[in-house]
């Protein structure tokens, strides 16, 4: 028999590693669907009139080649010691946190904790974060993170307007705020009609504003007690916001002690690398009276069905899908993974360690100021924590160049000053190099001197909860992080079939470069010649995304999908203004749209007009046409999702785009469902003018337990001049995020994904995503009604299971979701876009075996519902109502109407590797009635349990 070499390529990342089903498994799945080939299925699913003509061209790289390419790019970045400050600082990530959190898929592949029973680990970590922020700011309530300091400041402004009793339209901005923060606030204020004033707090007239924000310490180093100014604001019924620094607050008087209503800032310097701008967890804390107006997510404490303590997301009625254009903000993703890192940094160091780090940073700054003054330099301010400013006159360029020769980046301020910010990484050698750049040899001795008045020293205790006083031996820290991750269900354990969220593989090779200092240690405002690797990566990623989408330009600035929506709508508004049509302000949005769509439109200063859905889930074309005509020359835009939010490729999308364009509007295509388009359909070629791409969905950035995300926007050429600008990089329009390229470091993940998949691999991934969804629909049809199919009976990359009929016998969609936990699955998306349904998106990364296990679980659940329908068991006695089942249920006295085995080991669940939820069904009503958003004493849990007995 002649020798025949194998044609198997073990280095084919797309087909051997990323795409789950094997070719043989695909054949079986296609047979179950009833189509002869994958191409035939795509032909029945995606309208031929929309298909792109040319395939995506680039060839794939193997994992080894990818890492070599990444190393080549990394070497083009120059890692300097950054003393620029301005909200970004060098920090030391404890290796235990880097390895066990940042590099651990149990943490970075988890989803937002909307199902609290399987998210108790990250919820505890986020509660620790909230407690840390509340303690350090001196305010009683904190949220579970926002996107960055600039956008947190903008959110605080809008929140202040909502809660202030003052009727003034003005908002005061301290001139000592970071320049990027001022710019983001001004961008947010303009479409809302808020009048911003930037100035010296000494000149503030409280009667002319509804609120004010102060930077503490200031961007140039000033440490100022704002107590009297805040009291004057309160007398005028205005709100005081303080942008602050958590490390500084380990030494300085806290904002709460000054009377601040809201405190915001970034937790980046708590162990999170600068990453050329992100991702970093911003924080917000507020007075108790304002907690129900706070944007973002709050982790609260509740109890489960047995009265045991349980964590959950609190105040869920604020979610955008419920409040839509009346939502308090459009915040959707947070920075959960980075908030977890920051919280673990606080646990790792405890209050004593944080105080020691703060004192060391301050001591280095004080010694530096003393040496410069002794040499005759003019140093300001008189009171500082970690930042000083030096008058250098015409010698500015020489000083900056001398510093760079020493491997240092100082901050250029105006034409005659330089700024210097010390941080956790500043050591004796750094100090001597800074002084050498100024022509000074040696360093002054240590002295216990303060660089600010002694009355500004913090008097109150912080981080008093026992969690911040645990034994900090690495063995104990490692076990604590492991215990928390074991309480969660993440993608490393099981499929997470969430509709419109695309929980696909986040490959290890894509994640590895994030830990490299060449990418992590760069300051976002470093000189451009030191970030040539980043520039090359961003340029190539831009080119490839333009090829994928059919757009002509991209902005990488938006650091979440909701930020992308907002940025895209601002781009449209700017375009209309530039063409003398600033009066256009109507935005047509279908009823089925993502809730962030109307919220973003409202924030962009647009009037939302809702378009009806047809019975089959499509946009009602007649209603759309009528409302576009009614808007007339006021029509600014429409926002549509394609394929539709109902999981169908609508045949009328080109007609919708044409109607909008005929009335002078622009078409915004939400990129949430791009996983059904890549390689098949280009939104920029079917009529779209702008789209955001959820890189944390389609392009493999992991969800991180609720963030980070990235939402860059692509636009056609006529909109390109109106993309977001930035104070550091220029541009006509204002910024929407604090850093020029948003969370730049995680762009590496999507770039790596695109390079390893190649054009053919990306296209095949889209096809298999559609295959997996149609396979689930075919297998479940008959047991569940499948809502909203295309003309040929196919769904796109997701399908909707109608569970509403089961309510007739007392079984709710929540019962099914909680029962799936017993099978070891995260539930699909509940009650959206249709209340009482489950939206399933399997993604291309799931194998047939895992999909079959999921189908087995759903079929078994259907059998349990049939038993209720037949009267064999009452709904309240069924395993569905008691789900999820815990180990405590298993070992306790059993007096239920079904067996232990049926309750705890249903079909589809693993026996040996069974996932046991740490708590039973969480009582949301109890949690909202007894709202607690910081770590409570253990006695509170005992009292709660007693109340339920």
mmCIF file with all atom_site columns, N, CA and C in Angstrom, residues 11 53 121 148 190 310 329 352 377 394 437 472 552 621 698 735 761 802 832 854 861 889 923 931:
data_model
loop_
_atom_site.group_PDB
_atom_site.id
_atom_site.type_symbol
_atom_site.label_atom_id
_atom_site.label_alt_id
_atom_site.label_comp_id
_atom_site.label_asym_id
_atom_site.label_entity_id
_atom_site.label_seq_id
_atom_site.pdbx_PDB_ins_code
_atom_site.Cartn_x
_atom_site.Cartn_y
_atom_site.Cartn_z
_atom_site.occupancy
_atom_site.B_iso_or_equiv
_atom_site.pdbx_formal_charge
_atom_site.auth_seq_id
_atom_site.auth_comp_id
_atom_site.auth_asym_id
_atom_site.auth_atom_id
_atom_site.pdbx_PDB_model_num
ATOM 1  N N  . UNK A 1 11  ? -1.621  22.884 13.129 1.00 0.00 ? 11  UNK A N  1
ATOM 2  C CA . UNK A 1 11  ? -1.420  24.292 13.450 1.00 0.00 ? 11  UNK A CA 1
ATOM 3  C C  . UNK A 1 11  ? -2.517  25.192 12.871 1.00 0.00 ? 11  UNK A C  1
ATOM 4  N N  . UNK A 1 53  ? -19.096 40.221 -2.126 1.00 0.00 ? 53  UNK A N  1
ATOM 5  C CA . UNK A 1 53  ? -18.591 39.581 -3.344 1.00 0.00 ? 53  UNK A CA 1
ATOM 6  C C  . UNK A 1 53  ? -17.218 38.969 -3.155 1.00 0.00 ? 53  UNK A C  1
ATOM 7  N N  . UNK A 1 121 ? -18.521 34.087 43.602 1.00 0.00 ? 121 UNK A N  1
ATOM 8  C CA . UNK A 1 121 ? -17.109 34.408 43.799 1.00 0.00 ? 121 UNK A CA 1
ATOM 9  C C  . UNK A 1 121 ? -16.775 35.811 43.341 1.00 0.00 ? 121 UNK A C  1
ATOM 10 N N  . UNK A 1 148 ? -13.748 54.481 32.919 1.00 0.00 ? 148 UNK A N  1
ATOM 11 C CA . UNK A 1 148 ? -12.471 55.156 33.152 1.00 0.00 ? 148 UNK A CA 1
ATOM 12 C C  . UNK A 1 148 ? -12.780 56.448 33.906 1.00 0.00 ? 148 UNK A C  1
ATOM 13 N N  . UNK A 1 190 ? -22.350 68.947 26.165 1.00 0.00 ? 190 UNK A N  1
ATOM 14 C CA . UNK A 1 190 ? -22.858 69.731 25.035 1.00 0.00 ? 190 UNK A CA 1
ATOM 15 C C  . UNK A 1 190 ? -24.221 69.267 24.524 1.00 0.00 ? 190 UNK A C  1
ATOM 16 N N  . UNK A 1 310 ? -26.144 35.743 50.536 1.00 0.00 ? 310 UNK A N  1
ATOM 17 C CA . UNK A 1 310 ? -25.932 35.595 49.103 1.00 0.00 ? 310 UNK A CA 1
ATOM 18 C C  . UNK A 1 310 ? -25.774 36.975 48.499 1.00 0.00 ? 310 UNK A C  1
ATOM 19 N N  . UNK A 1 329 ? -28.214 56.139 32.649 1.00 0.00 ? 329 UNK A N  1
ATOM 20 C CA . UNK A 1 329 ? -27.043 56.265 31.780 1.00 0.00 ? 329 UNK A CA 1
ATOM 21 C C  . UNK A 1 329 ? -27.122 55.118 30.786 1.00 0.00 ? 329 UNK A C  1
ATOM 22 N N  . UNK A 1 352 ? -2.533  48.515 56.242 1.00 0.00 ? 352 UNK A N  1
ATOM 23 C CA . UNK A 1 352 ? -1.154  48.864 56.621 1.00 0.00 ? 352 UNK A CA 1
ATOM 24 C C  . UNK A 1 352 ? -0.248  48.923 55.401 1.00 0.00 ? 352 UNK A C  1
ATOM 25 N N  . UNK A 1 377 ? 15.572  75.586 41.932 1.00 0.00 ? 377 UNK A N  1
ATOM 26 C CA . UNK A 1 377 ? 14.416  75.453 41.035 1.00 0.00 ? 377 UNK A CA 1
ATOM 27 C C  . UNK A 1 377 ? 13.156  75.983 41.718 1.00 0.00 ? 377 UNK A C  1
ATOM 28 N N  . UNK A 1 394 ? 12.773  78.399 29.219 1.00 0.00 ? 394 UNK A N  1
ATOM 29 C CA . UNK A 1 394 ? 13.128  77.995 27.855 1.00 0.00 ? 394 UNK A CA 1
ATOM 30 C C  . UNK A 1 394 ? 13.892  76.677 27.838 1.00 0.00 ? 394 UNK A C  1
ATOM 31 N N  . UNK A 1 437 ? 18.772  64.543 35.387 1.00 0.00 ? 437 UNK A N  1
ATOM 32 C CA . UNK A 1 437 ? 18.211  65.225 34.222 1.00 0.00 ? 437 UNK A CA 1
ATOM 33 C C  . UNK A 1 437 ? 18.159  66.740 34.444 1.00 0.00 ? 437 UNK A C  1
ATOM 34 N N  . UNK A 1 472 ? -1.886  37.346 54.972 1.00 0.00 ? 472 UNK A N  1
ATOM 35 C CA . UNK A 1 472 ? -1.524  37.643 53.589 1.00 0.00 ? 472 UNK A CA 1
ATOM 36 C C  . UNK A 1 472 ? -0.384  36.781 53.067 1.00 0.00 ? 472 UNK A C  1
ATOM 37 N N  . UNK A 1 552 ? -14.787 52.836 5.972  1.00 0.00 ? 552 UNK A N  1
ATOM 38 C CA . UNK A 1 552 ? -13.578 53.480 5.460  1.00 0.00 ? 552 UNK A CA 1
ATOM 39 C C  . UNK A 1 552 ? -12.617 53.935 6.560  1.00 0.00 ? 552 UNK A C  1
ATOM 40 N N  . UNK A 1 621 ? -42.095 47.767 8.351  1.00 0.00 ? 621 UNK A N  1
ATOM 41 C CA . UNK A 1 621 ? -41.613 48.666 7.309  1.00 0.00 ? 621 UNK A CA 1
ATOM 42 C C  . UNK A 1 621 ? -42.565 49.838 7.081  1.00 0.00 ? 621 UNK A C  1
ATOM 43 N N  . UNK A 1 698 ? -17.779 39.608 19.201 1.00 0.00 ? 698 UNK A N  1
ATOM 44 C CA . UNK A 1 698 ? -17.387 38.979 17.941 1.00 0.00 ? 698 UNK A CA 1
ATOM 45 C C  . UNK A 1 698 ? -15.899 38.686 17.859 1.00 0.00 ? 698 UNK A C  1
ATOM 46 N N  . UNK A 1 735 ? -13.395 64.096 22.946 1.00 0.00 ? 735 UNK A N  1
ATOM 47 C CA . UNK A 1 735 ? -13.236 62.667 23.234 1.00 0.00 ? 735 UNK A CA 1
ATOM 48 C C  . UNK A 1 735 ? -14.441 62.105 23.955 1.00 0.00 ? 735 UNK A C  1
ATOM 49 N N  . UNK A 1 761 ? -10.814 31.590 7.945  1.00 0.00 ? 761 UNK A N  1
ATOM 50 C CA . UNK A 1 761 ? -11.212 31.114 9.271  1.00 0.00 ? 761 UNK A CA 1
ATOM 51 C C  . UNK A 1 761 ? -12.310 31.960 9.879  1.00 0.00 ? 761 UNK A C  1
ATOM 52 N N  . UNK A 1 802 ? -39.587 30.022 23.119 1.00 0.00 ? 802 UNK A N  1
ATOM 53 C CA . UNK A 1 802 ? -40.759 30.617 23.748 1.00 0.00 ? 802 UNK A CA 1
ATOM 54 C C  . UNK A 1 802 ? -41.176 29.785 24.955 1.00 0.00 ? 802 UNK A C  1
ATOM 55 N N  . UNK A 1 832 ? -35.552 38.663 26.968 1.00 0.00 ? 832 UNK A N  1
ATOM 56 C CA . UNK A 1 832 ? -35.144 39.715 26.046 1.00 0.00 ? 832 UNK A CA 1
ATOM 57 C C  . UNK A 1 832 ? -34.737 39.079 24.724 1.00 0.00 ? 832 UNK A C  1
ATOM 58 N N  . UNK A 1 854 ? -26.290 20.397 26.349 1.00 0.00 ? 854 UNK A N  1
ATOM 59 C CA . UNK A 1 854 ? -27.218 21.499 26.596 1.00 0.00 ? 854 UNK A CA 1
ATOM 60 C C  . UNK A 1 854 ? -28.628 21.136 26.111 1.00 0.00 ? 854 UNK A C  1
ATOM 61 N N  . UNK A 1 861 ? -35.712 19.251 31.037 1.00 0.00 ? 861 UNK A N  1
ATOM 62 C CA . UNK A 1 861 ? -36.516 20.293 31.691 1.00 0.00 ? 861 UNK A CA 1
ATOM 63 C C  . UNK A 1 861 ? -37.924 20.309 31.105 1.00 0.00 ? 861 UNK A C  1
ATOM 64 N N  . UNK A 1 889 ? -28.694 21.178 50.171 1.00 0.00 ? 889 UNK A N  1
ATOM 65 C CA . UNK A 1 889 ? -29.949 20.491 49.872 1.00 0.00 ? 889 UNK A CA 1
ATOM 66 C C  . UNK A 1 889 ? -29.740 18.984 49.834 1.00 0.00 ? 889 UNK A C  1
ATOM 67 N N  . UNK A 1 923 ? -32.955 35.641 46.940 1.00 0.00 ? 923 UNK A N  1
ATOM 68 C CA . UNK A 1 923 ? -34.170 36.428 47.183 1.00 0.00 ? 923 UNK A CA 1
ATOM 69 C C  . UNK A 1 923 ? -33.891 37.884 46.812 1.00 0.00 ? 923 UNK A C  1
ATOM 70 N N  . UNK A 1 931 ? -31.234 46.956 51.483 1.00 0.00 ? 931 UNK A N  1
ATOM 71 C CA . UNK A 1 931 ? -30.103 47.237 50.606 1.00 0.00 ? 931 UNK A CA 1
ATOM 72 C C  . UNK A 1 931 ? -28.814 47.449 51.396 1.00 0.00 ? 931 UNK A C  1
#
